[in-house]
Amino acid sequence: MNRTEGPEATEDFLARLSRAARQEQFLHVVSRDEAAARFRAAIPHAAMLAETVPLAAALGRVLSADIASPIDVPPFDRALVDGFALRSSDTLGASQAEPRRLGLNHEILACGVAPRLAVAPGTATAIATGGVIPRGADAVVMVEATELASGDGPLAIDLDRVASPGQFVGYAGSDMARGETVLRRGTVISAREIGMLAACGLGTIEVVRRPRVAVLSTGDELVAPGEPLPAAGIYDSNGAIVAASVTENGGDPVPLGIVADDEPALEAAIRGALSDCNVVILSGGTSKGAGDVSHRILARLGEPGILVHGVALKPGKPLCLAKAQGKAIVVLPGFPTSAMFTFHEFVVPLIRALAGLPPREEESVDAVLPQRMASELGRMEFVMASLSRGREAPVAVPLSKGSGSVTAFSQADGFFAIPAARSGIEAGERVSLTRIGARTRAPDLTIVGSHCIGLDAIVGLLAERGVRARTIWVGSSGGLASLKRGECDIASMHLLDPKTGRYNAPFLTPALRLAKGWGRMQGVVFRPGDGRFAGRDAAEAVSALVRDPDAIMVNRNTGSGTRLLIDGVLNGARPAGFWNQPRSHNAVAAAVAQGRADWGVAIESVARAYGLGFLPLTDEHYDFAYAEDRAQEPALAAFLSLLAEPETRAALAGLGFAIRDTTP
Ligand code: AMP
Ligand code: MG
């Protein structure tokens, strides 16, 4: 850990920050294409050498060379049914009225038996499915087409129909011929390919070596998942997602864990990784934070060192691409969405090429952008978006969680680009959404608005009925605006109209309808044991606290239903903390629980989850708005009927919500 306390530490921090800001950083920001070109020119994007693995270990590996079958498959002509091998010419004229009699040879050709006797004219040999066709025979008849001849003479069969030449015979090499190329290099070996390789008799296979990719996370604040989270700690999510993505793209991740922002420790870790691995991926430590040191280390690991530091890309500007000791070193930005985005753009192509895999297939869909998206001129911006079924064409709903979000990348269906030369994309313009991951279609139902754990439960019940719903949390007003723009099917909302004192309905346009949800108790939250709340109700506590200069509140964002409630409670007052306006109940509860604020307004279920004290204010209405002309669409209809079912209402009551009449 770096020293973080005392006047000297502060001075040191400020000096480093201003030095970083003035000179070292991003002197030469290049375009995305220029960055990719430099990286490709310095680092060969070609398959690694081959290695031999046993067939049993070949699943998921990539063939390094074409495979020609060393034998015929099947290796001999064989019977395809249980019956008798014979000469087809002996069967001419056979019928039920005039069956043909054939003498039986004293041999039974079970599987694995090599024939000793030839089939002479007028004879047949009993043969099992898979048995070797004996010399002389050219056809097989099914046992069902024959009768054992009666009488005391030598064993014989009577045949009641004609056999055509080649009937029920599988010829040698008909499946795979000796010397035939049966699999091509670059093929990923699945269970099906394993079957073919085994049938050719191959016990070992030549495959492309997997590139060993070191994965390191840097930052004093990082904590490994599974460990307790200290104050100011952040779980290392980049390490896990990068390692998994390396595997998904044919590499062999070597997880090296978390390294602190300590120059000697980080340098030792990078040097160790370089000697042991083919590629080194770090995340964090490229931006202007004074503790971020990795780019300085890269400059002294060997020629040519840093290839690119700073790409005119959003998200992902601080990306650093380097080469030392003949190997690629990539420092991804620390913010998870930036890290994953730049990983997919720059690292995935390299790992796939090293692993012998073809480039990732890029699939794109045209979608309409429902609202204007502004963008910085001179920087190519990629916007993560979710697909929703629009009225006419699919709609791309931008996920505005920012590059610090883990879920923006994980929950997006894809991304679209805003070119560097444009300052934005207008509402209604078409964008081309490049898909990421395996998700291939828009969800059946898109719900945008305010979050509630009761809605989480409903989405779970819908999934059990085969309806895939996507939820995007942007707050009540954002959800309603999104519904009016036709981006989503449902807006989840709790907006109080101060004039009428009614919830939600006053905000709808004539084309919209409201489905009644449930009531959520809103109240003042505080840390248990805070004497300022003892013996007071919510109104009394608030009126005392707004006059107490030591009491800090936490507010909510404009446009949220809770904010309207808080405005009513404050009645024009602006106590300390008024401008701290997070966007969710959880953020309010966390601020109070962690002591950054003393009170705020949140719903009871959240207060309970954080172990906070709670003074009830009002029972707010959490409802669902939808467009009337779409109510018959199957997924929306399923939602509306599920919402009204008694079992659903009982489940919601069990979660602590107030259930009222369901009629709007
Ligand atoms: P940095 O690039 O090191 O300045 O980090 C930028 C932001 O990303 C900071 O908020 C970090 O806490 C966060 N961050 C860095 N590394 C990781 C990681 N491995 N997992 C999750 N968040 C990270
Ligand atoms: Mg850092």
mmCIF file of N, CA and C in Angstrom, residues 48 55 59 61 93 111 173 275 318 360 441 501 508 554 600 619 662:
data_model
loop_
_atom_site.group_PDB
_atom_site.id
_atom_site.type_symbol
_atom_site.label_atom_id
_atom_site.label_comp_id
_atom_site.label_asym_id
_atom_site.label_seq_id
_atom_site.Cartn_x
_atom_site.Cartn_y
_atom_site.Cartn_z
ATOM 1 N N MET A 48 0.213 -20.513 -33.248
ATOM 2 C CA MET A 48 1.375 -21.036 -32.536
ATOM 3 C C MET A 48 1.746 -22.399 -33.138
ATOM 4 N N LEU A 55 -6.205 -38.373 -28.010
ATOM 5 C CA LEU A 55 -7.549 -38.102 -28.519
ATOM 6 C C LEU A 55 -8.485 -37.653 -27.396
ATOM 7 N N LEU A 59 -10.748 -32.545 -27.078
ATOM 8 C CA LEU A 59 -11.987 -31.770 -27.126
ATOM 9 C C LEU A 59 -11.691 -30.281 -26.962
ATOM 10 N N ARG A 61 -9.866 -28.406 -28.730
ATOM 11 C CA ARG A 61 -8.605 -27.951 -29.312
ATOM 12 C C ARG A 61 -8.794 -27.658 -30.796
ATOM 13 N N GLY A 93 -35.688 -64.751 -60.141
ATOM 14 C CA GLY A 93 -36.930 -65.508 -60.290
ATOM 15 C C GLY A 93 -37.542 -65.961 -58.981
ATOM 16 N N CYS A 111 -19.938 -60.304 -35.908
ATOM 17 C CA CYS A 111 -18.993 -59.186 -35.983
ATOM 18 C C CYS A 111 -17.641 -59.644 -35.462
ATOM 19 N N GLY A 173 -14.573 -48.080 -47.304
ATOM 20 C CA GLY A 173 -14.254 -46.708 -47.680
ATOM 21 C C GLY A 173 -15.455 -45.861 -48.045
ATOM 22 N N SER A 275 8.386 -14.075 -18.848
ATOM 23 C CA SER A 275 9.272 -15.221 -19.070
ATOM 24 C C SER A 275 8.466 -16.508 -19.201
ATOM 25 N N PRO A 318 -7.492 5.078 -22.242
ATOM 26 C CA PRO A 318 -6.160 4.858 -21.653
ATOM 27 C C PRO A 318 -5.475 3.559 -22.062
ATOM 28 N N ARG A 360 -13.325 -13.886 -34.884
ATOM 29 C CA ARG A 360 -14.658 -13.968 -34.305
ATOM 30 C C ARG A 360 -15.677 -13.518 -35.346
ATOM 31 N N ARG A 441 -31.343 -12.834 -30.004
ATOM 32 C CA ARG A 441 -32.558 -12.125 -30.360
ATOM 33 C C ARG A 441 -32.977 -11.177 -29.244
ATOM 34 N N GLY A 501 -51.942 14.761 -5.669
ATOM 35 C CA GLY A 501 -51.628 13.784 -4.633
ATOM 36 C C GLY A 501 -51.781 12.353 -5.114
ATOM 37 N N LEU A 508 -49.645 9.887 -17.445
ATOM 38 C CA LEU A 508 -49.800 9.125 -18.680
ATOM 39 C C LEU A 508 -50.383 9.969 -19.800
ATOM 40 N N VAL A 554 -28.915 12.644 2.510
ATOM 41 C CA VAL A 554 -28.619 12.221 1.148
ATOM 42 C C VAL A 554 -29.931 12.306 0.387
ATOM 43 N N GLY A 600 -31.838 9.817 4.953
ATOM 44 C CA GLY A 600 -32.324 9.926 3.581
ATOM 45 C C GLY A 600 -33.681 9.252 3.521
ATOM 46 N N ASP A 619 -47.073 5.352 1.818
ATOM 47 C CA ASP A 619 -47.137 4.116 1.067
ATOM 48 C C ASP A 619 -47.222 4.514 -0.402
ATOM 49 N N THR A 662 -56.660 -4.624 -7.889
ATOM 50 C CA THR A 662 -55.849 -4.670 -9.104
ATOM 51 C C THR A 662 -56.439 -3.855 -10.244
#
